mmCIF file of C-alpha atoms in Angstrom:
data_model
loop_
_atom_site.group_PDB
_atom_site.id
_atom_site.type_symbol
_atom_site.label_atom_id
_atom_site.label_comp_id
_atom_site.label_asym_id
_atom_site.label_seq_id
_atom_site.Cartn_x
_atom_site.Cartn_y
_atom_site.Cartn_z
ATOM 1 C CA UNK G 2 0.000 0.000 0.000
ATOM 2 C CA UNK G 3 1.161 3.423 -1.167
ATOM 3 C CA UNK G 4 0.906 4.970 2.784
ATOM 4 C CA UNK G 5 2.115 1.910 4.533
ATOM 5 C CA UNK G 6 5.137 2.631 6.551
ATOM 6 C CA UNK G 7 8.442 0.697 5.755
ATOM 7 C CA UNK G 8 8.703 -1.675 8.672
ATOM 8 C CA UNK G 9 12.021 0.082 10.171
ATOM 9 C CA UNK G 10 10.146 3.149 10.699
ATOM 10 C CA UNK G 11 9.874 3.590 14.527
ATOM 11 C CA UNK G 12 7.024 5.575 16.225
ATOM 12 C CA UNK G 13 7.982 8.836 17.034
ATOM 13 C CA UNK G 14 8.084 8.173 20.362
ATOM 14 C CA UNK G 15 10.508 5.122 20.875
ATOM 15 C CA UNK G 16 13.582 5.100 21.659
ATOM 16 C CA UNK G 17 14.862 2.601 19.831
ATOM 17 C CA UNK G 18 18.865 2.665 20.607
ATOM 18 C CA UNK G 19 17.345 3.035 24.535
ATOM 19 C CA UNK G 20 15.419 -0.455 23.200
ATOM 20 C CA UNK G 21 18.159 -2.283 21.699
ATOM 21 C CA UNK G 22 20.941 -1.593 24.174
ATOM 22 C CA UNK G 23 17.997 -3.193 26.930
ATOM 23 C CA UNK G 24 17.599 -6.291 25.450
ATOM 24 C CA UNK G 25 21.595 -6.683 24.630
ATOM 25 C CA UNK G 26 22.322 -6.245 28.172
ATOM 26 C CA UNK G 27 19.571 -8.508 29.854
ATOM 27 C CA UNK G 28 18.256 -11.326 27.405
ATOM 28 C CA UNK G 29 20.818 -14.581 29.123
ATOM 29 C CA UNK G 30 20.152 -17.238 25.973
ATOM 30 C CA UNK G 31 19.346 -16.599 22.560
ATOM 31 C CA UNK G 32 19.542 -18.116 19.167
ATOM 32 C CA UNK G 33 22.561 -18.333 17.234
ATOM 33 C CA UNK G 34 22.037 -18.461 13.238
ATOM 34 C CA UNK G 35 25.925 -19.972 11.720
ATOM 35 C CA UNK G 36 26.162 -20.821 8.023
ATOM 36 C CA UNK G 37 26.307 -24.369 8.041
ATOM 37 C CA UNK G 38 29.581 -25.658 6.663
ATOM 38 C CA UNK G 39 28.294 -28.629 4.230
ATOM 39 C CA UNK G 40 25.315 -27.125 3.059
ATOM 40 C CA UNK G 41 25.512 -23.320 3.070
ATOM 41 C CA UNK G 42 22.022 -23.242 4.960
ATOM 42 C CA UNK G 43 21.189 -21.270 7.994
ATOM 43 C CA UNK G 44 22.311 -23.342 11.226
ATOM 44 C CA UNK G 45 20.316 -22.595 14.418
ATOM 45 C CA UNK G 46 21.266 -23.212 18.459
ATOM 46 C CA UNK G 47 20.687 -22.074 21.436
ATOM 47 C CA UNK G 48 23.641 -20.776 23.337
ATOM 48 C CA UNK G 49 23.439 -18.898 26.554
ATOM 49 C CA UNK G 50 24.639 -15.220 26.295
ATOM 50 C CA UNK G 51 26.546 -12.409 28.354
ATOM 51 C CA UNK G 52 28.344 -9.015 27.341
ATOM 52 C CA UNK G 53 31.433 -7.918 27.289
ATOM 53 C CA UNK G 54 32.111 -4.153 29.300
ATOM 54 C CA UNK G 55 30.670 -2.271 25.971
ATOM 55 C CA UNK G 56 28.088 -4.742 24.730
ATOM 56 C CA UNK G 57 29.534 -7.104 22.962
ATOM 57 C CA UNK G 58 27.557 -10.766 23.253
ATOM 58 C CA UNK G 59 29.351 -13.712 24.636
ATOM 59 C CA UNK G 60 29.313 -17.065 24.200
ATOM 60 C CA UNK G 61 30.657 -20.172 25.184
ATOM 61 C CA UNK G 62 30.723 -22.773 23.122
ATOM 62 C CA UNK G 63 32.571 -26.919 22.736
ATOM 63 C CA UNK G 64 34.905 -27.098 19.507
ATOM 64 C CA UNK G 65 32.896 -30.216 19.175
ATOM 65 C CA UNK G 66 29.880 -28.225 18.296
ATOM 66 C CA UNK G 67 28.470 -28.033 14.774
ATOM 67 C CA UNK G 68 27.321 -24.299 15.296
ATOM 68 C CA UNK G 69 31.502 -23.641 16.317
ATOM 69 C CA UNK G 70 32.812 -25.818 13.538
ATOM 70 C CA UNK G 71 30.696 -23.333 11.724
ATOM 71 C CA UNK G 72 32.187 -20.087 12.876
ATOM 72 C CA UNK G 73 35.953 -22.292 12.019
ATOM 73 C CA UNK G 74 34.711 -22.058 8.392
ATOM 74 C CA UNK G 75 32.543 -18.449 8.366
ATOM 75 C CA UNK G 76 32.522 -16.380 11.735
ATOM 76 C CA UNK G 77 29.335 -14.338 9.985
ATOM 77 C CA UNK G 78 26.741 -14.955 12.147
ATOM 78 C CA UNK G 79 23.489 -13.751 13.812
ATOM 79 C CA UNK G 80 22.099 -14.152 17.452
ATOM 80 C CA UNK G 81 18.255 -13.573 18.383
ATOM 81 C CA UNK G 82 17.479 -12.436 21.774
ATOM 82 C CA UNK G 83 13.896 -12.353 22.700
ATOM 83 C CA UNK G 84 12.785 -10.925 25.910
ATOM 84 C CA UNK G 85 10.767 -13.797 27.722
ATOM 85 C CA UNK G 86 6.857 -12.961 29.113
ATOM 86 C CA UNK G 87 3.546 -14.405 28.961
ATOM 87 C CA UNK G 88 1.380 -14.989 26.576
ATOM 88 C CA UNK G 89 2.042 -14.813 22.414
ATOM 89 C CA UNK G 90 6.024 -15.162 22.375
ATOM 90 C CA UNK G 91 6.097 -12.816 19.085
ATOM 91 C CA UNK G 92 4.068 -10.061 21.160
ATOM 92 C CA UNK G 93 7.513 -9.247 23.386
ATOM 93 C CA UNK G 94 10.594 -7.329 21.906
ATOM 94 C CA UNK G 95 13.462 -9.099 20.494
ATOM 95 C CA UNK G 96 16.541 -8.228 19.085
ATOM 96 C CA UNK G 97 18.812 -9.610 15.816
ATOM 97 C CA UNK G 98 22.521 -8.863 16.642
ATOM 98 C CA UNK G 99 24.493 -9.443 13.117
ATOM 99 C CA UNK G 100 28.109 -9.588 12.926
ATOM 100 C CA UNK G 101 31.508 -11.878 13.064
ATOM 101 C CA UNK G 102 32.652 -14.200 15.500
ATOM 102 C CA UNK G 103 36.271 -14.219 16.614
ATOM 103 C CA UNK G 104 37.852 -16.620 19.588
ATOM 104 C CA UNK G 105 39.143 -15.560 22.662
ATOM 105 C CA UNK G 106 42.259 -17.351 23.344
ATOM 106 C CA UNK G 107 43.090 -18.111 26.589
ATOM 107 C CA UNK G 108 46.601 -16.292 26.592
ATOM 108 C CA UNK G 109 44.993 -12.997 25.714
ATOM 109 C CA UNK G 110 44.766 -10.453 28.119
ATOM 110 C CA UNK G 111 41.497 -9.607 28.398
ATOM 111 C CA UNK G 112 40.223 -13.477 28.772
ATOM 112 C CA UNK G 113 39.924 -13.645 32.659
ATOM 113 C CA UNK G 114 37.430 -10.427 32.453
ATOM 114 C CA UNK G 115 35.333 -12.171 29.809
ATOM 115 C CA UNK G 116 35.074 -15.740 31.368
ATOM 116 C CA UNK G 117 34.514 -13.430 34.672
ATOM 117 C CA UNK G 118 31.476 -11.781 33.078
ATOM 118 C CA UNK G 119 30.277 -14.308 31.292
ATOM 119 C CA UNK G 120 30.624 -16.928 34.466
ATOM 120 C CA UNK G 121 28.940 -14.040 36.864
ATOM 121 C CA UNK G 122 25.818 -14.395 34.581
ATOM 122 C CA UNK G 123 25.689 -18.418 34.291
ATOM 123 C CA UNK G 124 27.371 -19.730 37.307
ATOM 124 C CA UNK G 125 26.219 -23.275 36.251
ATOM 125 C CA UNK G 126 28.806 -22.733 33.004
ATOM 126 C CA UNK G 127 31.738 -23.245 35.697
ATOM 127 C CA UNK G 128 31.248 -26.611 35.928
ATOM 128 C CA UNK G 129 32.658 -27.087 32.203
ATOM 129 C CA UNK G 130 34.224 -23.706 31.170
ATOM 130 C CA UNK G 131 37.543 -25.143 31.998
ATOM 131 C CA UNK G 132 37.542 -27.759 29.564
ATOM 132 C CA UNK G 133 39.656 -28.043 26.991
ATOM 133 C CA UNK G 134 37.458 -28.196 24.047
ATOM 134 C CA UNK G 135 35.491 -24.747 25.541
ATOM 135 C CA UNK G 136 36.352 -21.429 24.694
ATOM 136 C CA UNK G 137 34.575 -17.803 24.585
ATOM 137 C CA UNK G 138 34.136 -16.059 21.514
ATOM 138 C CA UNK G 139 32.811 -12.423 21.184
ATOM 139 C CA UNK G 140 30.416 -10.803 18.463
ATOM 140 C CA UNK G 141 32.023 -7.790 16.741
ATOM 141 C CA UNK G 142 28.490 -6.282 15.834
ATOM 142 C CA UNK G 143 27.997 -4.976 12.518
ATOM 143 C CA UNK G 144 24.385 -4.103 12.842
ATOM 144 C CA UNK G 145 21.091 -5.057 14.608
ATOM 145 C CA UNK G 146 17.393 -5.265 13.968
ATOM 146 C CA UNK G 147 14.998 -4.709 16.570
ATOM 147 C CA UNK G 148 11.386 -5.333 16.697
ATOM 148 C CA UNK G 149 9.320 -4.373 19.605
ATOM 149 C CA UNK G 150 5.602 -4.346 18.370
ATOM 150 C CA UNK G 151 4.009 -2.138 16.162
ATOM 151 C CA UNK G 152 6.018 0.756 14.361
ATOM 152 C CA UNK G 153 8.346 -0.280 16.806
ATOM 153 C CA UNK G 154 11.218 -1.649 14.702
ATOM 154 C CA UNK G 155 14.291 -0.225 13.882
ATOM 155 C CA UNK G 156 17.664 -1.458 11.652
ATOM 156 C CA UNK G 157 20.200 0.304 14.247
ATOM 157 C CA UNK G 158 24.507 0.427 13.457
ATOM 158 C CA UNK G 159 26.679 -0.860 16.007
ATOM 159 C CA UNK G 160 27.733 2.298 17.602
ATOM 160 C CA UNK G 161 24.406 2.965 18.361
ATOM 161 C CA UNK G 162 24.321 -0.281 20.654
ATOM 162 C CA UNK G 163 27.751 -0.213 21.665
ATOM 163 C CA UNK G 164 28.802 1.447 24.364
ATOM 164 C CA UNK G 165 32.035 3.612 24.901
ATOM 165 C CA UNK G 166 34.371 1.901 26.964
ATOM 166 C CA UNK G 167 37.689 4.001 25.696
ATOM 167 C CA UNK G 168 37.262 6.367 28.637
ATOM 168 C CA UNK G 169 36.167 3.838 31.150
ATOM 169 C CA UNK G 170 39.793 1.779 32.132
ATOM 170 C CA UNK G 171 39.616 2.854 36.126
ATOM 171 C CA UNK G 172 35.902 1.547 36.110
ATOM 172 C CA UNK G 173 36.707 -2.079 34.119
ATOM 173 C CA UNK G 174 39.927 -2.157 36.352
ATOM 174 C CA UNK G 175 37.799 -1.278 39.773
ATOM 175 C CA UNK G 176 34.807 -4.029 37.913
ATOM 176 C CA UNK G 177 35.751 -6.986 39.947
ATOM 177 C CA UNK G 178 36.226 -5.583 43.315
ATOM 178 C CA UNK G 179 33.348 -3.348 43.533
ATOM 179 C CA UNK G 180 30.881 -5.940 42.361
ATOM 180 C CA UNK G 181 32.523 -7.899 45.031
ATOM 181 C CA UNK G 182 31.997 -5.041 48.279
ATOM 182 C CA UNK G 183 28.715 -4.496 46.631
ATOM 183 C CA UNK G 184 27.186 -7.969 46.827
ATOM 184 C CA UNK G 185 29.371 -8.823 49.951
ATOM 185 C CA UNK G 186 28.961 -5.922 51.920
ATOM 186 C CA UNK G 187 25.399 -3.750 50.665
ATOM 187 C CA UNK G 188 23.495 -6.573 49.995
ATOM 188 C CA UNK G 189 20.489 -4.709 50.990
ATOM 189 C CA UNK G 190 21.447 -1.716 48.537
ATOM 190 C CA UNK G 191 21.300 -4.077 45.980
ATOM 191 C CA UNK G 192 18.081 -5.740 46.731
ATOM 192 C CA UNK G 193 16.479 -2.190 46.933
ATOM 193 C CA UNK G 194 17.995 -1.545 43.154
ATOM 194 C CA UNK G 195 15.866 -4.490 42.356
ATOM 195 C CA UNK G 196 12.671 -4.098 44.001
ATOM 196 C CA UNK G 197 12.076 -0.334 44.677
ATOM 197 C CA UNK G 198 13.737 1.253 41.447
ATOM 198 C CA UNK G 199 13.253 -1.867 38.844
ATOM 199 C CA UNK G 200 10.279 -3.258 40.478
ATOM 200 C CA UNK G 201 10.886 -6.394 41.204
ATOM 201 C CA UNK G 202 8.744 -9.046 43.524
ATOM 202 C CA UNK G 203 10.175 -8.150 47.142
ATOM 203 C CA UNK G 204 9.295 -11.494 48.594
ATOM 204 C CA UNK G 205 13.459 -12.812 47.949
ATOM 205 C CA UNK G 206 15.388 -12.644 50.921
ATOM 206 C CA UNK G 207 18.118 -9.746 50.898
ATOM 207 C CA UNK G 208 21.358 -11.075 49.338
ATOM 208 C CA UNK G 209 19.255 -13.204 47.128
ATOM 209 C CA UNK G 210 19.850 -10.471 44.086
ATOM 210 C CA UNK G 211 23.355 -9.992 43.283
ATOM 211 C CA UNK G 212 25.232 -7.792 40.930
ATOM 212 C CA UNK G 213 26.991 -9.508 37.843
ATOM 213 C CA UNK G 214 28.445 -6.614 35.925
ATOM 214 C CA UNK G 215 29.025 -3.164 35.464
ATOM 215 C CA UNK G 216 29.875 -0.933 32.484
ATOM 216 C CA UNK G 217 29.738 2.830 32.138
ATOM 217 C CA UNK G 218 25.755 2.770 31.126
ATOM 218 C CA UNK G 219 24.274 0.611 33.634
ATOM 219 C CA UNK G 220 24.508 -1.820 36.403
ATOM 220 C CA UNK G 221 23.527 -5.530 35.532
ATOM 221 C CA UNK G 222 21.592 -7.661 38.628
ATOM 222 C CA UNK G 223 20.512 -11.164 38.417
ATOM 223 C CA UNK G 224 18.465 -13.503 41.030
ATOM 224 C CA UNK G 225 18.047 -17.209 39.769
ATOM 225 C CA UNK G 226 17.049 -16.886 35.867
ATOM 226 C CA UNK G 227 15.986 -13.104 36.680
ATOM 227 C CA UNK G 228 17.677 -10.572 34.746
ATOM 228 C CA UNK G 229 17.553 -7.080 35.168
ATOM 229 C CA UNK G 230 18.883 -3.703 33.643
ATOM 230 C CA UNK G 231 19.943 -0.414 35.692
ATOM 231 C CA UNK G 232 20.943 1.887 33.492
ATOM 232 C CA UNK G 233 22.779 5.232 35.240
ATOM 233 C CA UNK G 234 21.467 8.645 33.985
ATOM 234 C CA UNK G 235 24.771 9.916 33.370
ATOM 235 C CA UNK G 236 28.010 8.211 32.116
ATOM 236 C CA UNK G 237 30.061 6.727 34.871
ATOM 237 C CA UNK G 238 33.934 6.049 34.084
ATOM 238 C CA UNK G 239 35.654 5.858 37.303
ATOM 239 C CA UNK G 240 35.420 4.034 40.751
ATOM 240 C CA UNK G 241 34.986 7.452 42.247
ATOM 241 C CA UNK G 242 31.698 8.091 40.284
ATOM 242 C CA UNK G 243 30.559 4.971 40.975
ATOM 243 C CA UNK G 244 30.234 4.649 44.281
ATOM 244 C CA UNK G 245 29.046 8.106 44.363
ATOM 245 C CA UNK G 246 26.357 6.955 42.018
ATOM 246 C CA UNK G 247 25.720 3.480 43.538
ATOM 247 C CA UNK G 248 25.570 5.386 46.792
ATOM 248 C CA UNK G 249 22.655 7.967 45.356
ATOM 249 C CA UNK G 250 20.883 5.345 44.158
ATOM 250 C CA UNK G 251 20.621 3.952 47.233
ATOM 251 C CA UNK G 252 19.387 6.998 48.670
ATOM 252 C CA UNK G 253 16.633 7.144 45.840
ATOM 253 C CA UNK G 254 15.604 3.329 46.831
ATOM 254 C CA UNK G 255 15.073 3.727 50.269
ATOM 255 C CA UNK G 256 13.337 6.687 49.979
ATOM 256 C CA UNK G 257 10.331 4.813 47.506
#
């Protein structure tokens, strides 16, 4: 029809990079599209997912997989997060991440931070990250597609989901520890992020919702399957900031 709105054509009202960077951060499995190897078809799996610091997915994967003997032949791939709710699965927002595939080696440097990410999101992974045939790989993102409902889609670039880690080394370097005093130490802060400024069900004990990562947009909180996204309102690049930020949020919580 000559009126009918091309389908990346957002509302005027949606904030679509807002959208996309949501679902990147706190969708923990998705579907992962390879070009199978034989055939040239479209290869799908389900691999669980984290980020790196500025976005990046993250997966983990056996060499003895078929979707990783893929990526050997043709790193172009795709991975399809879908946020998870009730009713018709197509109803909730999802998310098409496009890009290239490269391995992380265990002798590069920044390896411990992405096993520690990833590992802080799926604890279970522990159990057979260590194996020799495992290893992470990270998505350099090319481009995404996001669909979430009606004249809510949008084809994005990847700096519009990315975020901007080259100002941000004292806050990766401080990462570990401070996620560490936070969940050790403010447990109840932490709970409060969950239930009184994300609005989650406050029936969980207090220490039951932890903190699994932090980058300069947002702080990332998990309890069992749970995921959940606290973005900051300003840009935080330093251990100073944060804990003045973490500390003001805490303020905000307790005063709800």
């Amino acid at each position: 029809m000559p009126d009918r709105l091309p389908e990346t054509a957002p509302a005027l009202d949606f904030d679509a990079k807002s959208a996309a960077k949501m679902l990147l951060r706190s969708v923990r499995a998705g579907a992962l599209a390879t070009i199978d190897r034989n055939t040239g078809h479209p290869f799908g799996s389900l691999v669980n997912v984290a980020t790196d610091s500025d976005g990046s997915p993250l997966i983990l994967v056996s060499r003895l997989s078929t979707h990783t003997a893929n990526l050997e032949a043709d790193s172009r791939a795709s991975v399809l997060l879908t946020a998870a709710g009730k009713g018709d699965p197509i109803a909730h927002p999802r998310l098409t991440v496009l890009g290239r595939f490269v391995q992380i080696s265990r002798e590069q440097p920044d390896e411990p931070r992405l096993r520690r990410r990833f590992l802080a999101r799926h604890p279970k992974a522990e159990l057979y990250a260590g194996f020799a045939d495992f290893a992470f790989w990270r998505l350099l993102i090319a481009s995404v597609h996001l669909n979430a409902g009606f004249a809510r889609a949008a084809d994005l670039a990847a700096v519009d989901v990315i975020t901007n880690i080259s100002d941000a080394e004292d806050l990766i370097e401080a990462e570990a520890s401070a996620i560490t005093h936070m969940n050790d130490d403010h447990a109840q802060a932490v709970q409060l992020y969950a239930t009184k400024l994300l609005g989650a069900q406050s029936g969980a004990e207090e220490g039951s919702w932890r903190v699994t990562g932090l980058d300069p947009d947002g702080l990332d909180l998990a309890h069992d399957d749970t995921l959940l996204r606290l973005p900051f309102r300003e840009r935080v690049t330093t251990a100073r900031q944060l804990r003045e930020v973490l500390a003001d949020l805490a303020k905000q919580a307790r005063e709800r």
